[in-house]
CSV table of C-alpha atoms and ligand atoms in Angstrom, one decimal:
chain,number,residue,atom,x,y,z
M,1,MET,CA,90.3,299.6,176.9
M,2,ASP,CA,91.9,297.3,174.3
M,3,LYS,CA,91.7,293.6,175.0
M,4,VAL,CA,94.4,291.0,174.7
M,5,LEU,CA,93.5,287.3,174.6
M,6,ILE,CA,95.7,285.1,176.7
M,7,ALA,CA,95.1,281.8,174.8
M,8,PRO,CA,97.7,279.3,176.2
M,9,ALA,CA,96.2,277.2,179.0
M,10,PRO,CA,99.5,277.2,181.0
M,11,LEU,CA,99.1,281.0,181.4
M,12,ALA,CA,95.7,280.9,183.0
M,13,GLY,CA,95.6,282.1,186.6
M,14,ILE,CA,99.3,283.0,187.0
M,15,ASP,CA,100.6,286.3,188.2
M,16,ALA,CA,103.7,286.8,186.1
M,17,GLY,CA,105.5,289.6,184.3
M,18,PHE,CA,103.3,289.5,181.2
M,19,VAL,CA,100.2,290.3,183.2
M,20,HIS,CA,101.8,293.5,184.6
M,21,VAL,CA,103.4,294.6,181.3
M,22,LEU,CA,100.0,294.4,179.6
M,23,ARG,CA,97.9,295.9,182.4
M,24,ASP,CA,100.4,298.7,183.0
M,25,ALA,CA,100.1,299.5,179.3
M,26,GLY,CA,96.3,299.8,179.7
M,27,PHE,CA,95.2,296.5,178.3
M,28,GLU,CA,92.4,294.3,179.5
M,29,LEU,CA,93.3,290.6,179.7
M,30,VAL,CA,90.8,288.1,178.4
M,31,TYR,CA,91.1,284.4,179.3
M,32,PRO,CA,89.3,281.5,177.6
M,33,ASN,CA,86.9,279.9,180.1
M,34,ARG,CA,88.3,276.4,179.5
M,35,GLY,CA,91.6,274.6,180.0
M,36,GLY,CA,93.5,272.9,177.2
M,37,GLN,CA,94.2,273.9,173.6
M,38,LEU,CA,91.5,275.9,171.8
M,39,SER,CA,90.0,274.6,168.6
M,40,GLU,CA,89.4,276.7,165.6
M,41,ASP,CA,85.8,277.2,166.5
M,42,GLU,CA,86.7,278.2,170.1
M,43,LEU,CA,89.3,280.6,168.8
M,44,LEU,CA,86.8,282.2,166.5
M,45,THR,CA,84.7,282.9,169.6
M,46,PHE,CA,87.3,284.0,172.0
M,47,LEU,CA,88.9,286.5,169.6
M,48,GLY,CA,85.8,288.6,169.5
M,49,GLY,CA,86.7,292.2,170.1
M,50,VAL,CA,90.3,291.4,170.8
M,51,LYS,CA,93.2,293.6,169.5
M,52,ALA,CA,96.0,291.1,170.2
M,53,ALA,CA,96.5,287.5,171.2
M,54,VAL,CA,99.3,286.0,173.3
M,55,ALA,CA,99.2,282.7,171.2
M,56,GLY,CA,99.8,279.1,172.1
M,57,SER,CA,99.5,276.3,169.5
M,58,GLU,CA,95.9,276.9,168.7
M,59,PRO,CA,95.1,277.4,164.9
M,60,TYR,CA,95.2,281.0,163.6
M,61,THR,CA,93.9,279.9,160.2
M,62,ALA,CA,92.9,282.2,157.4
M,63,LYS,CA,89.2,281.7,158.4
M,64,VAL,CA,90.0,282.7,162.0
M,65,LEU,CA,92.0,285.8,161.0
M,66,GLU,CA,89.5,286.9,158.3
M,67,ALA,CA,86.7,286.8,160.8
M,68,HIS,CA,88.6,289.2,163.1
M,69,PRO,CA,90.0,292.1,161.1
M,70,GLN,CA,90.3,294.1,164.4
M,71,LEU,CA,93.1,291.8,165.5
M,72,ARG,CA,96.4,293.5,165.0
M,73,VAL,CA,99.0,291.1,166.5
M,74,VAL,CA,99.3,287.4,167.0
M,75,ALA,CA,102.2,287.2,169.5
M,76,ARG,CA,103.4,283.6,169.9
M,77,ALA,CA,104.5,282.6,173.3
M,78,GLY,CA,107.0,280.3,171.7
M,79,VAL,CA,109.2,280.2,168.7
M,80,GLY,CA,107.4,278.0,166.2
M,81,TYR,CA,104.7,279.7,164.1
M,82,ASP,CA,103.4,276.9,162.0
M,83,ALA,CA,100.0,277.2,163.7
M,84,VAL,CA,99.6,280.7,162.3
M,85,ASP,CA,98.7,281.3,158.6
M,86,VAL,CA,101.3,284.0,158.2
M,87,ASP,CA,100.3,284.7,154.6
M,88,ALA,CA,96.8,285.5,155.6
M,89,ALA,CA,98.0,287.6,158.5
M,90,THR,CA,100.2,289.6,156.2
M,91,ARG,CA,97.4,290.1,153.7
M,92,LEU,CA,95.2,291.4,156.6
M,93,GLY,CA,98.0,293.7,157.9
M,94,MET,CA,98.4,291.8,161.1
M,95,ALA,CA,101.9,291.4,162.7
M,96,VAL,CA,102.9,287.9,163.8
M,97,THR,CA,105.6,287.8,166.4
M,98,ILE,CA,107.6,285.1,168.2
M,99,ALA,CA,109.6,285.0,171.4
M,100,PRO,CA,113.2,284.2,170.4
M,101,GLY,CA,115.7,283.2,173.1
M,102,THR,CA,113.1,282.2,175.7
M,103,ASN,CA,112.7,278.4,175.6
M,104,GLU,CA,115.8,276.7,174.2
M,105,GLY,CA,117.0,275.7,177.6
M,106,SER,CA,113.6,274.1,178.5
M,107,VAL,CA,113.5,272.2,175.1
M,108,ALA,CA,117.1,271.1,175.5
M,109,GLU,CA,116.4,269.8,179.0
M,110,HIS,CA,113.3,268.0,177.8
M,111,THR,CA,115.2,266.4,174.9
M,112,PHE,CA,117.6,264.9,177.5
M,113,CYS,CA,114.6,263.8,179.6
M,114,LEU,CA,113.3,261.8,176.7
M,115,MET,CA,116.8,260.5,175.7
M,116,LEU,CA,117.6,259.4,179.3
M,117,ALA,CA,114.2,257.9,179.8
M,118,LEU,CA,114.8,255.7,176.7
M,119,ALA,CA,118.4,254.9,177.5
M,120,LYS,CA,117.7,254.1,181.1
M,121,ARG,CA,114.4,252.3,180.5
M,122,LEU,CA,112.8,254.6,183.0
M,123,VAL,CA,109.1,253.9,182.3
M,124,PRO,CA,109.3,250.1,182.3
M,125,GLN,CA,111.6,250.0,185.3
M,126,HIS,CA,109.3,252.4,187.2
M,127,LEU,CA,106.2,250.4,186.3
M,128,GLY,CA,108.0,247.1,187.1
M,129,VAL,CA,109.1,248.2,190.6
M,130,LYS,CA,105.7,249.6,191.4
M,131,ALA,CA,104.2,246.3,190.3
M,132,GLY,CA,106.4,244.5,192.9
M,133,GLY,CA,109.0,243.4,190.4
M,134,TRP,CA,112.7,244.1,190.3
M,135,PRO,CA,113.5,244.5,186.6
M,136,ARG,CA,117.2,245.0,186.7
M,137,GLY,CA,119.2,244.9,183.5
M,138,ALA,CA,122.0,246.7,181.7
M,139,ASN,CA,120.9,250.2,180.6
M,140,LEU,CA,122.4,252.2,177.9
M,141,PRO,CA,125.0,255.0,178.3
M,142,LEU,CA,124.9,258.4,176.7
M,143,ARG,CA,128.6,259.0,177.2
M,144,GLY,CA,130.7,257.9,174.3
M,145,ARG,CA,127.6,257.6,172.0
M,146,THR,CA,126.9,259.8,169.0
M,147,LEU,CA,124.3,262.5,169.3
M,148,GLY,CA,122.9,263.6,166.0
M,149,ILE,CA,121.3,267.0,166.0
M,150,ALA,CA,119.1,267.9,163.1
M,151,GLY,CA,118.7,271.7,163.2
M,152,LEU,CA,121.5,273.7,164.9
M,153,GLY,CA,119.6,276.8,165.7
M,154,ARG,CA,119.1,278.1,169.2
M,155,ILE,CA,117.6,274.9,170.5
M,156,GLY,CA,120.0,272.6,168.6
M,157,LYS,CA,122.9,274.6,170.1
M,158,ALA,CA,121.5,274.3,173.6
M,159,VAL,CA,121.3,270.5,173.1
M,160,ALA,CA,124.8,270.4,171.7
M,161,ILE,CA,126.2,272.1,174.8
M,162,ARG,CA,124.5,269.6,177.1
M,163,GLY,CA,125.4,266.7,174.9
M,164,HIS,CA,129.1,267.6,175.2
M,165,ALA,CA,128.7,267.8,179.0
M,166,PHE,CA,127.4,264.2,178.9
M,167,GLY,CA,130.5,263.1,177.0
M,168,MET,CA,128.7,262.5,173.7
M,169,LYS,CA,130.2,262.7,170.3
M,170,LEU,CA,128.3,265.5,168.4
M,171,LEU,CA,127.2,265.5,164.8
M,172,ALA,CA,124.8,268.1,163.4
M,173,TYR,CA,123.0,268.9,160.2
M,174,ASP,CA,121.6,272.3,159.4
M,175,PRO,CA,120.5,273.7,156.0
M,176,VAL,CA,122.3,277.0,157.0
M,177,PRO,CA,124.8,275.9,159.5
M,178,ASP,CA,126.6,278.2,162.0
M,179,ALA,CA,130.1,276.9,161.3
M,180,ALA,CA,131.7,279.1,163.9
M,181,PHE,CA,129.5,277.6,166.7
M,182,ALA,CA,130.1,274.1,165.4
M,183,ALA,CA,133.9,274.7,165.4
M,184,SER,CA,134.0,276.1,168.9
M,185,HIS,CA,131.6,273.5,170.4
M,186,HIS,CA,132.9,270.1,169.3
M,187,VAL,CA,130.2,269.7,166.7
M,188,THR,CA,131.0,268.1,163.3
M,189,LEU,CA,128.6,269.3,160.6
M,190,VAL,CA,127.5,266.5,158.2
M,191,PRO,CA,124.9,266.0,155.5
M,192,PHE,CA,121.5,264.7,156.8
M,193,GLU,CA,122.1,261.2,155.4
M,194,ARG,CA,125.3,260.8,157.4
M,195,LEU,CA,123.6,262.2,160.5
M,196,ALA,CA,120.9,259.6,160.2
M,197,ALA,CA,123.3,256.7,159.6
M,198,GLU,CA,125.8,257.5,162.4
M,199,SER,CA,123.6,258.7,165.3
M,200,ASP,CA,122.9,256.6,168.3
M,201,TYR,CA,120.4,259.3,169.4
M,202,LEU,CA,119.0,261.4,166.6
M,203,THR,CA,117.2,264.5,167.8
M,204,LEU,CA,115.1,266.9,165.7
M,205,HIS,CA,115.2,270.6,166.1
M,206,LEU,CA,114.0,271.9,162.8
M,207,PRO,CA,110.9,274.2,162.3
M,208,ALA,CA,108.0,272.8,160.4
M,209,THR,CA,108.4,274.0,156.9
M,210,LYS,CA,107.7,272.6,153.5
M,211,ASP,CA,111.4,271.5,153.3
M,212,SER,CA,111.4,269.7,156.7
M,213,ARG,CA,108.0,268.1,156.3
M,214,HIS,CA,108.3,264.3,156.6
M,215,LEU,CA,112.1,264.5,156.6
M,216,ILE,CA,111.9,261.4,158.7
M,217,ASP,CA,110.2,258.8,156.5
M,218,ARG,CA,110.7,255.2,155.4
M,219,ARG,CA,113.8,256.2,153.4
M,220,THR,CA,115.6,258.1,156.1
M,221,LEU,CA,114.5,255.7,158.8
M,222,SER,CA,116.1,252.9,156.8
M,223,LEU,CA,119.4,254.7,157.0
M,224,MET,CA,119.4,254.6,160.8
M,225,LYS,CA,121.0,252.0,163.0
M,226,PRO,CA,118.6,249.4,164.4
M,227,THR,CA,120.0,250.4,167.8
M,228,ALA,CA,119.3,254.1,167.4
M,229,TYR,CA,116.7,256.2,169.1
M,230,LEU,CA,114.8,259.1,167.5
M,231,ILE,CA,113.8,262.1,169.6
M,232,ASN,CA,111.3,264.7,168.4
M,233,THR,CA,110.7,267.9,170.4
M,234,ALA,CA,110.3,270.0,167.3
M,235,ARG,CA,107.1,269.5,165.3
M,236,GLY,CA,105.1,266.4,164.5
M,237,ALA,CA,105.1,267.3,160.8
M,238,VAL,CA,108.8,266.6,160.5
M,239,ILE,CA,108.0,262.9,160.9
M,240,HIS,CA,105.8,260.7,158.6
M,241,GLU,CA,104.1,259.0,161.5
M,242,PRO,CA,102.9,255.9,159.7
M,243,ASP,CA,106.5,255.2,158.5
M,244,LEU,CA,107.8,255.7,162.1
M,245,LEU,CA,105.1,253.4,163.5
M,246,ASP,CA,106.2,250.8,161.0
M,247,ALA,CA,109.9,251.2,161.9
M,248,LEU,CA,109.1,251.0,165.6
M,249,ARG,CA,106.8,247.9,165.2
M,250,ASN,CA,109.4,246.1,163.2
M,251,LYS,CA,112.3,247.2,165.4
M,252,ARG,CA,113.9,248.9,162.4
M,253,ILE,CA,115.0,251.4,165.1
M,254,ALA,CA,115.2,250.8,168.8
M,255,GLY,CA,112.7,253.4,170.0
M,256,ALA,CA,111.4,257.0,170.0
M,257,GLY,CA,110.8,259.8,172.4
M,258,LEU,CA,108.1,262.0,171.1
M,259,ASP,CA,106.8,265.3,172.5
M,260,VAL,CA,105.0,266.4,169.3
M,261,PHE,CA,102.6,264.8,166.9
M,262,GLU,CA,101.1,265.4,163.5
M,263,GLU,CA,97.8,266.1,165.1
M,264,GLU,CA,97.7,267.5,168.7
M,265,PRO,CA,96.3,266.2,170.9
M,266,PRO,CA,96.8,262.9,169.0
M,267,GLY,CA,93.6,261.2,170.2
M,268,LYS,CA,93.8,257.4,170.3
M,269,HIS,CA,97.0,256.7,168.4
M,270,PRO,CA,98.6,253.3,167.5
M,271,LEU,CA,101.9,254.6,169.0
M,272,PHE,CA,100.2,254.2,172.4
M,273,GLU,CA,100.4,250.4,172.0
M,274,LEU,CA,104.1,250.3,171.6
M,275,ASP,CA,106.6,249.6,174.4
M,276,ASN,CA,109.6,251.3,172.7
M,277,VAL,CA,108.3,254.8,172.9
M,278,VAL,CA,108.2,257.6,175.5
M,279,LEU,CA,105.5,260.2,174.9
M,280,THR,CA,104.9,263.7,176.4
M,281,PRO,CA,102.2,266.3,175.5
M,282,HIS,CA,104.1,269.0,173.6
M,283,ALA,CA,105.6,270.0,176.9
M,284,ALA,CA,109.2,270.5,176.0
M,285,GLY,CA,109.2,274.2,175.6
M,286,VAL,CA,107.2,275.0,178.7
M,287,ASP,CA,108.7,274.9,182.2
M,288,VAL,CA,107.8,277.5,184.7
M,289,GLN,CA,110.8,279.7,183.8
M,290,SER,CA,110.4,279.5,180.0
M,291,ARG,CA,106.6,279.9,180.3
M,292,ASP,CA,107.0,283.2,182.1
M,293,ASP,CA,109.8,284.3,179.7
M,294,MET,CA,107.9,283.4,176.6
M,295,ALA,CA,104.7,285.2,177.8
M,296,LEU,CA,106.7,288.3,178.9
M,297,SER,CA,108.4,288.5,175.5
M,298,ALA,CA,105.0,288.2,173.7
M,299,ALA,CA,103.5,290.9,176.0
M,300,GLN,CA,106.4,293.2,175.3
M,301,ALA,CA,106.0,292.7,171.6
M,302,ILE,CA,102.3,293.6,171.8
M,303,VAL,CA,103.0,296.7,173.9
M,304,SER,CA,105.7,297.8,171.5
M,305,LEU,CA,103.5,297.4,168.4
M,306,SER,CA,100.6,299.3,170.1
M,307,ARG,CA,103.0,302.2,170.7
M,308,GLY,CA,104.2,302.4,167.1
M,309,GLU,CA,107.6,300.7,167.9
M,310,TRP,CA,108.8,297.8,165.8
M,311,PRO,CA,110.4,294.8,167.6
M,312,ALA,CA,112.2,293.7,164.4
M,313,GLU,CA,113.8,290.6,166.0
M,314,LYS,CA,110.4,289.2,166.9
M,315,VAL,CA,108.3,290.0,163.8
M,316,VAL,CA,108.2,287.2,161.3
M,317,ASN,CA,106.2,289.1,158.6
M,318,PRO,CA,108.2,292.4,158.2
M,319,GLU,CA,106.2,293.1,155.0
M,320,VAL,CA,103.3,294.5,157.1
M,321,ARG,CA,105.5,297.2,158.6
M,322,ALA,CA,104.9,300.0,156.0
M,323,ASP,CA,101.1,299.9,156.4
M,324,PHE,CA,100.9,298.6,160.0
M,325,ARG,CA,98.3,300.5,162.1
M,326,TRP,CA,97.1,299.7,165.6
W,1,MLT,C1,107.5,276.7,170.6
W,1,MLT,O1,106.9,276.9,169.5
W,1,MLT,O2,108.4,277.5,170.9
W,1,MLT,C2,107.3,275.6,171.4
W,1,MLT,O3,106.7,274.5,170.7
W,1,MLT,C3,106.6,276.0,172.7
W,1,MLT,C4,105.1,275.8,172.6
W,1,MLT,O4,104.4,276.2,171.7
W,1,MLT,O5,104.6,275.3,173.6
């Protein structure tokens, strides 16, 4: 019986569609015997004898993939694939798949969770009331303010739709913009510099690529309003963290809501000492609905590939198709 590793901790112990799809197709499901994100060493161990992995954010490095030539598919339960060395997978004839269309609603909701927490000073007010205080004061509105969306893909679009419902003015930057969506959804497309300069809330929805790496750095932070907030539910690599830290310490911008970090988990981080941040543990993409939808999509990709079918909309390295074997 072929084995599938179910690597993401949020999938442990749940009875959802992905379990049935894989079992009905004759697979044995293998779960890591620990919670949390697997390290490279742990992944090296847990991939032993496994034909496919339902993958979280653990590192599928060249070293890991080369050590497991029996592995045929890395199926991300998510849409970002920066934790997978796709070149190495391609060289080794392994398919890498993603789960498009499964988590944009969850990420968009979380983006507003962070934005609202900052605007409404949720954490200091909560802590203040619990401590016996009554820290009233004028909070900030979203309505009428400018929401800048960097990356107008599926997630950026889901954010735009919600931003419009909040009565926000919408600006967006995308290297390859969907002009038709923008025109029909009240979004003005602008160059990144203008986005940074005019946004009251600047939210990042770009994948981690060499082009987006450290897009937010000293220079781009210096373009932002001192009253602006930065939200990152995309990838830590899009921000140069030391520059952001500096900008937050010096009140160069008003604050930041961060779900992702350059290193995850971030360990003891100087950001933790600041009051003008709200931090969450790379949780934006995973609510109970998107968790099940992402895992089901990954499971279906694995089953399709095992049957010689080709889920083209999910495979990110189509070069392996000609020689792909199970
Ligand atoms: C994604 O890549 O889709 C998200 O970051 C979800 C995740 O990996 O948890």
